[in-house]
Amino acid sequence: MGSNPIRSTITVDCIDLVGAVFFMTRPVQGIIPPCGGHRPVGNRGRPGRLYPVDTALAIYFFRLIRIHKKFTIFCFLKKGFRIFIQNILIATVFCCCIFYWQLNTRGFFHPYGQQGVHMTIREELELREQEILSPWASLSKETRGRLKEEEPCDIRPAFQRDRDRILHSKSFRRLKDKTQVFLAPTGDHYRTRLTHTLEVSQNARTIAKALRLNEDLVEAISLGHDLGHTPFGHCGERALNRICPLGFEHNEQSLRIVDILERNGKGLNLCWEVRDGIFNHQMSGSPSTLEGQIVRFSDKIAYLHHDMDDAMRAGLLTEEEIPREISDVAGKTIGERLDFFIHDMIRNSQDKDVISMSEPAAKALQDMRTFMFRQVYSNPVAKAEESRAEQLVEVLYDYFFTHEDRLPDFYLHMIVDETSKMRAVCDYISAMSDHFAIAKYEELFVPKAWSVL
């Protein structure tokens, strides 16, 4: 019996060790160490993904065990073995209850932090991003902010909120009647600027999800990247760029729409990362985030594949005409090639701070672009109406520049000098859909039949 206290203390010392290891390794989500502790810094200065050590909790644990050991020895020496067993059980239960209360108070059993501290759904989603996404991902919580400060949503993280704002904008809805390649197509299955945007978004989200990057940011950039496109596609853009002394680029106009023109001049007030991705979505751009880089590649992949599909539907191409240097590397069908480029980009970008493709894939994509420009984008059949469309855009610009009083009030109020008048006319014309531009031209310049009887 004389060795029982020693065995008891040895047993309790083992519990000390197990408890220390337990508290130093358990994944505690959302708890910041109250005194000391360790939370390593990860890539790009972000708090690391390792778990914090709650130093105060460990000290509290050791103090309870020390009291427990002293009480154990005291009961055995003073009260005898029977009383010792009863009291040690009572003391153990008592210490466990106190310690459980401390754990619960400190949020140890709460998945997202200290119990009693209300966390919004947005905050829980932000914590989930921090735990799940790649160290290279752009976290909603770490956005560089908006042009104008505003209260965060209690449900949606910042990039999801931006995605929703773009989706509900008038500029986004107008994309359904803007040309992709074939001007004002009458067939049900030809792409428009809207379906192109949706395909870019889908490709980009697939890549982002595989790389554990921010899908909300990727989708927001994708949905907003072509908001500034003119009627009649790139030929309308060329016409405005040629006739307006200020020049015209659709990526700059997309940014102008989300910053200024939408919501009756208030703009959408998007996050910096979304605006950066929209402005830099062309291959000549240089996005600051990996999500923006994904959209930049996805835009090119999407338009080459769906424009090829539309060209085949129009009878301008056949699968047999695709060069061997493309089909041997990327695949024999449109679906196979699309799958190849997306898989290649994922494989070559995993665990890297840049989005890239392998050399064979990059060459095949460039060969595909060269082939499409030669066979489709410069094809006289597909482009037969482009010169007329460009002329229409130029005539509308000249008319509204000399008759600014015919502009809608929203654009008219923007005019304070010649420069602002040029920009206001460009804003108005670039916002038109194909059908609206044709209707406006007919209203202004096509004689109408006399209808009075």
Tab-separated table of C-alpha atoms in Angstrom:
chain	number	residue	atom	x	y	z
A	1	MET	CA	0.000	0.000	0.000
A	2	GLY	CA	2.923	2.347	0.601
A	3	SER	CA	3.643	2.437	-3.129
A	4	ASN	CA	0.134	3.442	-4.113
A	5	PRO	CA	0.707	7.223	-3.798
A	6	ILE	CA	3.776	6.920	-5.997
A	7	ARG	CA	1.873	4.926	-8.590
A	8	SER	CA	-0.904	7.500	-8.429
A	9	THR	CA	1.475	10.377	-9.034
A	10	ILE	CA	3.170	8.529	-11.890
A	11	THR	CA	-0.225	7.881	-13.450
A	12	VAL	CA	-1.171	11.505	-13.100
A	13	ASP	CA	2.206	12.582	-14.564
A	14	CYS	CA	1.359	10.493	-17.634
A	15	ILE	CA	-1.955	12.291	-17.840
A	16	ASP	CA	0.025	15.561	-17.712
A	17	LEU	CA	2.058	14.540	-20.734
A	18	VAL	CA	-0.921	13.258	-22.745
A	19	GLY	CA	-2.880	16.387	-21.934
A	20	ALA	CA	-0.047	18.658	-23.009
A	21	VAL	CA	0.291	16.870	-26.344
A	22	PHE	CA	-3.483	16.940	-26.776
A	23	PHE	CA	-3.761	20.690	-26.296
A	24	MET	CA	-0.768	21.454	-28.441
A	25	THR	CA	-1.949	19.468	-31.450
A	26	ARG	CA	-5.743	19.620	-31.454
A	27	PRO	CA	-7.078	21.680	-34.431
A	28	VAL	CA	-8.635	24.666	-32.707
A	29	GLN	CA	-10.440	26.702	-35.369
A	30	GLY	CA	-10.886	30.385	-34.839
A	31	ILE	CA	-9.197	30.585	-31.399
A	32	ILE	CA	-6.410	33.113	-30.961
A	33	PRO	CA	-3.958	32.142	-28.187
A	34	PRO	CA	-4.782	34.388	-25.179
A	35	CYS	CA	-1.219	34.554	-23.835
A	36	GLY	CA	1.734	33.516	-25.899
A	37	GLY	CA	1.028	30.599	-28.160
A	38	HIS	CA	2.281	30.124	-31.669
A	39	ARG	CA	0.662	30.866	-35.011
A	40	PRO	CA	3.212	30.683	-37.841
A	41	VAL	CA	3.169	33.020	-40.809
A	42	GLY	CA	2.408	31.384	-44.149
A	43	ASN	CA	2.978	32.464	-47.739
A	44	ARG	CA	2.654	36.163	-48.581
A	45	GLY	CA	2.572	37.125	-44.903
A	46	ARG	CA	-0.746	35.359	-44.273
A	47	PRO	CA	-1.365	33.596	-40.911
A	48	GLY	CA	-0.303	29.982	-41.383
A	49	ARG	CA	-2.497	26.915	-41.462
A	50	LEU	CA	-0.905	25.267	-38.361
A	51	TYR	CA	-2.919	25.121	-35.180
A	52	PRO	CA	-2.390	27.522	-32.271
A	53	VAL	CA	-1.176	26.401	-28.850
A	54	ASP	CA	-3.444	27.792	-26.126
A	55	THR	CA	-0.720	28.424	-23.541
A	56	ALA	CA	-3.083	29.729	-20.846
A	57	LEU	CA	-5.260	26.646	-21.162
A	58	ALA	CA	-2.247	24.335	-20.845
A	59	ILE	CA	-1.066	26.167	-17.697
A	60	TYR	CA	-4.557	25.932	-16.225
A	61	PHE	CA	-4.553	22.202	-16.958
A	62	PHE	CA	-1.218	21.648	-15.201
A	63	ARG	CA	-2.351	23.584	-12.113
A	64	LEU	CA	-5.465	21.450	-11.776
A	65	ILE	CA	-3.393	18.273	-12.078
A	66	ARG	CA	-0.931	19.522	-9.435
A	67	ILE	CA	-3.760	20.194	-6.993
A	68	HIS	CA	-5.218	16.806	-7.833
A	69	LYS	CA	-1.915	15.038	-7.065
A	70	LYS	CA	-1.502	16.818	-3.702
A	71	PHE	CA	-5.077	15.977	-2.725
A	72	THR	CA	-4.474	12.336	-3.705
A	73	ILE	CA	-1.451	11.969	-1.429
A	74	PHE	CA	-3.149	13.838	1.431
A	75	CYS	CA	-6.235	11.588	1.314
A	76	PHE	CA	-4.175	8.414	1.289
A	77	LEU	CA	-1.926	9.373	4.187
A	78	LYS	CA	-4.563	10.944	6.457
A	79	LYS	CA	-7.827	9.166	5.700
A	80	GLY	CA	-6.899	5.608	4.798
A	81	PHE	CA	-7.349	3.574	1.663
A	82	ARG	CA	-11.191	3.396	1.600
A	83	ILE	CA	-11.675	7.128	2.102
A	84	PHE	CA	-8.802	7.693	-0.338
A	85	ILE	CA	-10.636	5.838	-3.141
A	86	GLN	CA	-13.906	7.705	-2.530
A	87	ASN	CA	-12.304	11.143	-2.337
A	88	ILE	CA	-10.018	10.600	-5.300
A	89	LEU	CA	-13.014	9.732	-7.463
A	90	ILE	CA	-14.879	12.808	-6.261
A	91	ALA	CA	-11.816	15.001	-6.852
A	92	THR	CA	-11.305	13.566	-10.332
A	93	VAL	CA	-14.896	14.239	-11.326
A	94	PHE	CA	-14.705	17.719	-9.812
A	95	CYS	CA	-11.480	18.589	-11.684
A	96	CYS	CA	-12.872	17.210	-14.938
A	97	CYS	CA	-16.022	19.310	-14.568
A	98	ILE	CA	-14.009	22.461	-13.879
A	99	PHE	CA	-11.709	21.778	-16.806
A	100	TYR	CA	-14.610	21.030	-19.140
A	101	TRP	CA	-16.165	24.336	-18.121
A	102	GLN	CA	-12.892	26.098	-18.978
A	103	LEU	CA	-12.713	24.358	-22.349
A	104	ASN	CA	-16.278	25.278	-23.164
A	105	THR	CA	-15.794	28.869	-22.071
A	106	ARG	CA	-12.742	29.211	-24.286
A	107	GLY	CA	-14.613	27.891	-27.322
A	108	PHE	CA	-12.756	24.561	-27.494
A	109	PHE	CA	-15.890	22.699	-28.565
A	110	HIS	CA	-17.228	25.442	-30.781
A	111	PRO	CA	-16.128	25.024	-34.414
A	112	TYR	CA	-15.626	28.732	-35.092
A	113	GLY	CA	-14.385	30.382	-31.972
A	114	GLN	CA	-15.323	31.404	-28.482
A	115	GLN	CA	-18.769	30.412	-27.329
A	116	GLY	CA	-21.042	33.334	-26.651
A	117	VAL	CA	-19.386	35.472	-29.343
A	118	HIS	CA	-21.794	35.685	-32.273
A	119	MET	CA	-20.249	35.104	-35.666
A	120	THR	CA	-22.066	36.007	-38.847
A	121	ILE	CA	-22.433	33.556	-41.710
A	122	ARG	CA	-19.979	35.686	-43.671
A	123	GLU	CA	-17.348	35.374	-40.950
A	124	GLU	CA	-17.792	31.605	-40.823
A	125	LEU	CA	-17.407	31.416	-44.617
A	126	GLU	CA	-14.272	33.552	-44.418
A	127	LEU	CA	-12.803	31.205	-41.818
A	128	ARG	CA	-13.696	28.257	-44.031
A	129	GLU	CA	-11.823	29.905	-46.921
A	130	GLN	CA	-8.787	30.332	-44.696
A	131	GLU	CA	-8.798	26.656	-43.738
A	132	ILE	CA	-9.544	25.163	-47.169
A	133	LEU	CA	-8.027	27.371	-49.861
A	134	SER	CA	-4.475	27.285	-51.144
A	135	PRO	CA	-1.865	29.594	-49.563
A	136	TRP	CA	-1.790	31.340	-52.963
A	137	ALA	CA	-5.532	32.005	-53.022
A	138	SER	CA	-7.033	35.472	-52.598
A	139	LEU	CA	-9.074	35.433	-49.397
A	140	SER	CA	-12.251	37.491	-49.211
A	141	LYS	CA	-11.295	38.709	-45.756
A	142	GLU	CA	-7.998	40.068	-47.072
A	143	THR	CA	-9.383	42.114	-49.981
A	144	ARG	CA	-7.627	45.406	-50.618
A	145	GLY	CA	-10.983	47.081	-50.294
A	146	ARG	CA	-13.443	49.066	-52.386
A	147	LEU	CA	-13.352	52.543	-53.877
A	148	LYS	CA	-15.846	53.599	-51.204
A	149	GLU	CA	-15.976	51.991	-47.778
A	150	GLU	CA	-19.221	50.226	-46.932
A	151	GLU	CA	-20.613	47.877	-44.325
A	152	PRO	CA	-19.876	44.216	-45.124
A	153	CYS	CA	-22.760	41.848	-45.774
A	154	ASP	CA	-23.605	39.534	-42.869
A	155	ILE	CA	-24.086	36.566	-45.227
A	156	ARG	CA	-21.875	36.956	-48.302
A	157	PRO	CA	-18.082	37.387	-48.401
A	158	ALA	CA	-16.822	40.347	-50.416
A	159	PHE	CA	-16.141	38.561	-53.724
A	160	GLN	CA	-19.456	36.716	-53.668
A	161	ARG	CA	-21.185	40.041	-53.129
A	162	ASP	CA	-19.376	41.477	-56.166
A	163	ARG	CA	-20.408	38.494	-58.269
A	164	ASP	CA	-24.046	39.103	-57.347
A	165	ARG	CA	-23.824	42.816	-58.146
A	166	ILE	CA	-22.486	42.097	-61.624
A	167	LEU	CA	-25.058	39.382	-62.253
A	168	HIS	CA	-27.921	41.758	-61.412
A	169	SER	CA	-26.572	44.704	-63.415
A	170	LYS	CA	-28.196	46.053	-66.568
A	171	SER	CA	-24.883	45.863	-68.411
A	172	PHE	CA	-24.739	42.119	-67.829
A	173	ARG	CA	-28.270	41.584	-69.152
A	174	ARG	CA	-27.472	43.537	-72.324
A	175	LEU	CA	-24.774	41.008	-73.235
A	176	LYS	CA	-27.463	38.591	-74.419
A	177	ASP	CA	-27.991	40.726	-77.564
A	178	LYS	CA	-24.367	41.582	-78.316
A	179	THR	CA	-22.336	39.839	-81.015
A	180	GLN	CA	-19.685	37.261	-80.259
A	181	VAL	CA	-18.497	36.460	-83.829
A	182	PHE	CA	-21.546	36.288	-86.081
A	183	LEU	CA	-23.428	39.584	-86.197
A	184	ALA	CA	-26.968	39.478	-84.788
A	185	PRO	CA	-27.328	35.733	-85.455
A	186	THR	CA	-30.842	34.416	-86.004
A	187	GLY	CA	-30.036	30.764	-85.230
A	188	ASP	CA	-30.915	29.502	-81.754
A	189	HIS	CA	-27.519	27.972	-80.988
A	190	TYR	CA	-24.962	30.604	-81.958
A	191	ARG	CA	-23.025	32.162	-79.115
A	192	THR	CA	-23.616	35.713	-78.000
A	193	ARG	CA	-21.453	37.806	-75.713
A	194	LEU	CA	-23.508	36.531	-72.761
A	195	THR	CA	-23.053	32.822	-73.486
A	196	HIS	CA	-19.358	33.468	-74.074
A	197	THR	CA	-19.179	35.066	-70.628
A	198	LEU	CA	-20.888	32.068	-69.019
A	199	GLU	CA	-18.487	29.631	-70.702
A	200	VAL	CA	-15.492	31.656	-69.539
A	201	SER	CA	-16.898	31.547	-66.022
A	202	GLN	CA	-17.439	27.798	-66.110
A	203	ASN	CA	-13.929	27.040	-67.387
A	204	ALA	CA	-12.391	29.409	-64.860
A	205	ARG	CA	-14.324	27.969	-61.927
A	206	THR	CA	-13.297	24.433	-62.859
A	207	ILE	CA	-9.626	25.425	-62.833
A	208	ALA	CA	-9.944	27.489	-59.644
A	209	LYS	CA	-11.691	24.694	-57.768
A	210	ALA	CA	-9.020	22.157	-58.749
A	211	LEU	CA	-6.258	24.539	-57.604
A	212	ARG	CA	-8.121	25.481	-54.381
A	213	LEU	CA	-8.294	29.132	-55.408
A	214	ASN	CA	-11.180	31.517	-54.774
A	215	GLU	CA	-14.133	30.527	-56.987
A	216	ASP	CA	-16.180	33.595	-56.043
A	217	LEU	CA	-13.407	35.933	-57.203
A	218	VAL	CA	-12.907	33.965	-60.424
A	219	GLU	CA	-16.627	34.073	-61.182
A	220	ALA	CA	-16.947	37.789	-60.436
A	221	ILE	CA	-14.078	38.618	-62.805
A	222	SER	CA	-15.449	36.290	-65.481
A	223	LEU	CA	-18.957	37.734	-65.386
A	224	GLY	CA	-17.674	41.312	-65.514
A	225	HIS	CA	-14.802	41.058	-67.990
A	226	ASP	CA	-16.828	41.908	-71.140
A	227	LEU	CA	-19.411	44.345	-69.752
A	228	GLY	CA	-17.842	47.148	-71.801
A	229	HIS	CA	-18.100	45.436	-75.170
A	230	THR	CA	-19.740	47.374	-77.997
A	231	PRO	CA	-22.534	46.237	-80.292
A	232	PHE	CA	-21.306	44.071	-83.195
A	233	GLY	CA	-18.353	42.694	-81.251
A	234	HIS	CA	-14.801	43.744	-82.024
A	235	CYS	CA	-15.740	45.538	-85.235
A	236	GLY	CA	-17.852	47.964	-83.176
A	237	GLU	CA	-14.907	48.409	-80.847
A	238	ARG	CA	-12.606	49.173	-83.790
A	239	ALA	CA	-15.076	51.734	-85.126
A	240	LEU	CA	-15.323	53.625	-81.827
A	241	ASN	CA	-11.567	53.454	-81.307
A	242	ARG	CA	-11.041	54.898	-84.775
A	243	ILE	CA	-13.582	57.724	-84.680
A	244	CYS	CA	-13.260	58.871	-81.067
A	245	PRO	CA	-10.105	60.950	-80.398
A	246	LEU	CA	-9.970	59.513	-76.882
A	247	GLY	CA	-9.768	55.977	-78.245
A	248	PHE	CA	-11.804	53.044	-77.029
A	249	GLU	CA	-10.853	49.712	-75.419
A	250	HIS	CA	-13.529	47.370	-74.128
A	251	ASN	CA	-11.546	46.333	-71.008
A	252	GLU	CA	-11.227	49.990	-69.977
A	253	GLN	CA	-14.930	50.478	-70.661
A	254	SER	CA	-15.785	47.432	-68.542
A	255	LEU	CA	-13.957	49.022	-65.621
A	256	ARG	CA	-15.668	52.369	-66.279
A	257	ILE	CA	-19.059	50.652	-66.181
A	258	VAL	CA	-18.515	48.986	-62.802
A	259	ASP	CA	-16.846	52.074	-61.306
A	260	ILE	CA	-19.076	54.857	-62.641
A	261	LEU	CA	-21.903	54.080	-65.051
A	262	GLU	CA	-23.899	51.318	-63.386
A	263	ARG	CA	-26.667	52.080	-60.864
A	264	ASN	CA	-27.360	55.506	-62.400
A	265	GLY	CA	-23.850	56.806	-61.915
A	266	LYS	CA	-23.128	55.267	-58.514
A	267	GLY	CA	-21.154	52.330	-59.884
A	268	LEU	CA	-21.063	48.839	-58.408
A	269	ASN	CA	-18.233	49.678	-55.967
A	270	LEU	CA	-16.422	46.377	-56.508
A	271	CYS	CA	-13.364	45.081	-54.678
A	272	TRP	CA	-9.888	45.944	-55.950
A	273	GLU	CA	-9.148	42.329	-56.938
A	274	VAL	CA	-12.264	42.088	-59.127
A	275	ARG	CA	-11.548	45.413	-60.820
A	276	ASP	CA	-7.928	44.397	-61.430
A	277	GLY	CA	-9.027	41.124	-63.031
A	278	ILE	CA	-11.595	42.835	-65.263
A	279	PHE	CA	-9.104	45.427	-66.495
A	280	ASN	CA	-6.334	42.871	-67.124
A	281	HIS	CA	-8.374	40.034	-68.637
A	282	GLN	CA	-6.789	40.315	-72.091
A	283	MET	CA	-3.647	38.312	-72.885
A	284	SER	CA	-1.702	41.588	-72.957
A	285	GLY	CA	-2.790	42.265	-69.379
A	286	SER	CA	-1.023	41.319	-66.169
A	287	PRO	CA	-3.499	40.379	-63.415
A	288	SER	CA	-2.255	40.696	-59.837
A	289	THR	CA	-4.078	37.592	-58.542
A	290	LEU	CA	-3.955	33.965	-59.606
A	291	GLU	CA	-7.726	34.131	-60.023
A	292	GLY	CA	-7.309	36.960	-62.520
A	293	GLN	CA	-4.678	34.931	-64.371
A	294	ILE	CA	-7.110	32.010	-64.622
A	295	VAL	CA	-9.769	34.216	-66.219
A	296	ARG	CA	-7.186	35.624	-68.623
A	297	PHE	CA	-6.423	32.123	-69.937
A	298	SER	CA	-10.039	30.918	-69.707
A	299	ASP	CA	-11.245	33.767	-71.925
A	300	LYS	CA	-8.894	32.725	-74.719
A	301	ILE	CA	-9.647	29.016	-74.337
A	302	ALA	CA	-13.401	29.641	-74.322
A	303	TYR	CA	-13.636	31.880	-77.391
A	304	LEU	CA	-11.357	29.732	-79.551
A	305	HIS	CA	-13.372	26.589	-78.839
A	306	HIS	CA	-16.902	27.958	-79.022
A	307	ASP	CA	-16.092	30.119	-82.071
A	308	MET	CA	-14.793	26.990	-83.782
A	309	ASP	CA	-18.003	25.196	-82.846
A	310	ASP	CA	-20.114	28.050	-84.283
A	311	ALA	CA	-17.996	28.106	-87.452
A	312	MET	CA	-18.626	24.389	-87.932
A	313	ARG	CA	-22.330	24.963	-87.381
A	314	ALA	CA	-22.250	27.696	-90.041
A	315	GLY	CA	-20.460	25.417	-92.499
A	316	LEU	CA	-17.251	27.441	-92.529
A	317	LEU	CA	-15.152	24.623	-91.061
A	318	THR	CA	-15.053	20.862	-90.725
A	319	GLU	CA	-13.186	18.803	-88.174
A	320	GLU	CA	-11.019	17.350	-90.940
A	321	GLU	CA	-9.629	20.836	-91.671
A	322	ILE	CA	-8.122	21.192	-88.198
A	323	PRO	CA	-4.306	21.059	-88.590
A	324	ARG	CA	-2.523	17.923	-87.380
A	325	GLU	CA	-0.192	19.932	-85.144
A	326	ILE	CA	-3.294	20.890	-83.135
A	327	SER	CA	-5.317	17.652	-83.195
A	328	ASP	CA	-2.322	15.368	-82.511
A	329	VAL	CA	-1.486	17.308	-79.347
A	330	ALA	CA	-4.850	18.500	-78.014
A	331	GLY	CA	-7.414	16.030	-79.382
A	332	LYS	CA	-9.638	15.163	-82.311
A	333	THR	CA	-12.826	16.944	-81.184
A	334	ILE	CA	-13.754	20.285	-79.638
A	335	GLY	CA	-14.603	18.587	-76.348
A	336	GLU	CA	-11.306	16.691	-76.232
A	337	ARG	CA	-9.301	19.825	-76.929
A	338	LEU	CA	-11.130	21.862	-74.294
A	339	ASP	CA	-10.571	19.086	-71.756
A	340	PHE	CA	-6.883	18.873	-72.687
A	341	PHE	CA	-6.140	22.576	-72.196
A	342	ILE	CA	-7.963	22.761	-68.853
A	343	HIS	CA	-6.227	19.650	-67.492
A	344	ASP	CA	-2.853	20.887	-68.712
A	345	MET	CA	-3.277	24.226	-66.996
A	346	ILE	CA	-4.258	22.551	-63.713
A	347	ARG	CA	-1.305	20.151	-63.814
A	348	ASN	CA	1.191	22.918	-64.557
A	349	SER	CA	-0.161	25.370	-61.980
A	350	GLN	CA	-0.558	23.205	-58.868
A	351	ASP	CA	1.299	24.523	-55.823
A	352	LYS	CA	2.745	27.420	-57.818
A	353	ASP	CA	2.374	31.178	-57.554
A	354	VAL	CA	1.634	31.558	-61.260
A	355	ILE	CA	-0.903	30.094	-63.698
A	356	SER	CA	0.749	28.527	-66.718
A	357	MET	CA	0.531	25.856	-69.413
A	358	SER	CA	3.107	23.371	-70.653
A	359	GLU	CA	5.070	24.345	-73.754
A	360	PRO	CA	3.295	21.808	-76.052
A	361	ALA	CA	-0.122	23.007	-74.851
A	362	ALA	CA	0.779	26.695	-75.167
A	363	LYS	CA	2.042	26.118	-78.718
A	364	ALA	CA	-1.089	24.151	-79.668
A	365	LEU	CA	-3.295	26.951	-78.308
A	366	GLN	CA	-1.348	29.566	-80.263
A	367	ASP	CA	-1.555	27.413	-83.419
A	368	MET	CA	-5.301	27.163	-82.867
A	369	ARG	CA	-5.605	30.940	-82.590
A	370	THR	CA	-3.598	31.441	-85.807
A	371	PHE	CA	-5.798	28.919	-87.590
A	372	MET	CA	-9.018	30.580	-86.372
A	373	PHE	CA	-7.887	34.029	-87.510
A	374	ARG	CA	-7.064	32.672	-90.921
A	375	GLN	CA	-10.163	30.534	-91.417
A	376	VAL	CA	-12.902	32.302	-89.427
A	377	TYR	CA	-12.074	35.730	-88.026
A	378	SER	CA	-10.919	36.929	-91.465
A	379	ASN	CA	-13.386	34.844	-93.437
A	380	PRO	CA	-15.307	37.067	-95.907
A	381	VAL	CA	-18.502	35.031	-95.385
A	382	ALA	CA	-18.477	35.442	-91.593
A	383	LYS	CA	-17.375	39.071	-91.829
A	384	ALA	CA	-19.525	40.164	-94.772
A	385	GLU	CA	-21.574	42.593	-92.661
A	386	GLU	CA	-18.757	43.987	-90.539
A	387	SER	CA	-17.996	47.009	-92.743
A	388	ARG	CA	-21.659	48.025	-92.613
A	389	ALA	CA	-21.714	47.568	-88.836
A	390	GLU	CA	-18.627	49.740	-88.435
A	391	GLN	CA	-20.165	52.399	-90.639
A	392	LEU	CA	-23.359	52.302	-88.575
A	393	VAL	CA	-21.401	52.834	-85.341
A	394	GLU	CA	-19.435	55.735	-86.823
A	395	VAL	CA	-22.601	57.429	-88.138
A	396	LEU	CA	-24.240	57.123	-84.703
A	397	TYR	CA	-21.171	58.609	-83.042
A	398	ASP	CA	-21.085	61.589	-85.423
A	399	TYR	CA	-24.804	62.186	-85.005
A	400	PHE	CA	-24.866	62.175	-81.194
A	401	PHE	CA	-21.671	64.183	-80.943
A	402	THR	CA	-23.264	66.993	-82.986
A	403	HIS	CA	-26.731	66.496	-81.467
A	404	GLU	CA	-25.894	65.871	-77.822
A	405	ASP	CA	-29.348	67.099	-76.849
A	406	ARG	CA	-30.684	63.809	-78.262
A	407	LEU	CA	-28.707	61.816	-75.716
A	408	PRO	CA	-30.593	60.361	-72.739
A	409	ASP	CA	-30.558	62.630	-69.681
A	410	PHE	CA	-28.139	60.394	-67.798
A	411	TYR	CA	-25.424	60.871	-70.440
A	412	LEU	CA	-26.347	64.488	-71.126
A	413	HIS	CA	-25.712	65.419	-67.495
A	414	MET	CA	-22.177	64.022	-67.733
A	415	ILE	CA	-21.144	66.579	-70.354
A	416	VAL	CA	-19.153	69.588	-69.125
A	417	ASP	CA	-16.670	70.048	-72.005
A	418	GLU	CA	-15.620	68.525	-75.343
A	419	THR	CA	-13.683	65.677	-73.736
A	420	SER	CA	-16.556	64.645	-71.501
A	421	LYS	CA	-18.896	64.847	-74.506
A	422	MET	CA	-16.719	62.392	-76.448
A	423	ARG	CA	-16.730	60.038	-73.490
A	424	ALA	CA	-20.492	60.348	-72.948
A	425	VAL	CA	-21.224	59.524	-76.612
A	426	CYS	CA	-18.912	56.494	-76.410
A	427	ASP	CA	-20.616	55.396	-73.189
A	428	TYR	CA	-24.033	55.564	-74.822
A	429	ILE	CA	-23.140	53.792	-78.070
A	430	SER	CA	-21.001	51.087	-76.471
A	431	ALA	CA	-23.880	50.224	-74.137
A	432	MET	CA	-26.222	49.481	-77.059
A	433	SER	CA	-27.095	45.942	-78.038
A	434	ASP	CA	-26.929	44.960	-81.717
A	435	HIS	CA	-30.686	45.224	-82.128
A	436	PHE	CA	-30.947	48.540	-80.313
A	437	ALA	CA	-28.155	50.086	-82.429
A	438	ILE	CA	-29.868	48.976	-85.656
A	439	ALA	CA	-33.237	50.260	-84.417
A	440	LYS	CA	-31.733	53.601	-83.390
A	441	TYR	CA	-30.052	53.953	-86.796
A	442	GLU	CA	-33.346	53.215	-88.572
A	443	GLU	CA	-35.163	55.696	-86.345
A	444	LEU	CA	-32.724	58.478	-87.205
A	445	PHE	CA	-31.865	57.824	-90.858
A	446	VAL	CA	-34.318	55.460	-92.554
A	447	PRO	CA	-37.442	57.129	-94.031
A	448	LYS	CA	-40.719	55.901	-92.647
A	449	ALA	CA	-43.840	55.271	-94.689
A	450	TRP	CA	-46.561	57.931	-94.463
A	451	SER	CA	-49.267	56.382	-92.300
A	452	VAL	CA	-51.957	59.098	-92.166
A	453	LEU	CA	-55.072	58.066	-94.145
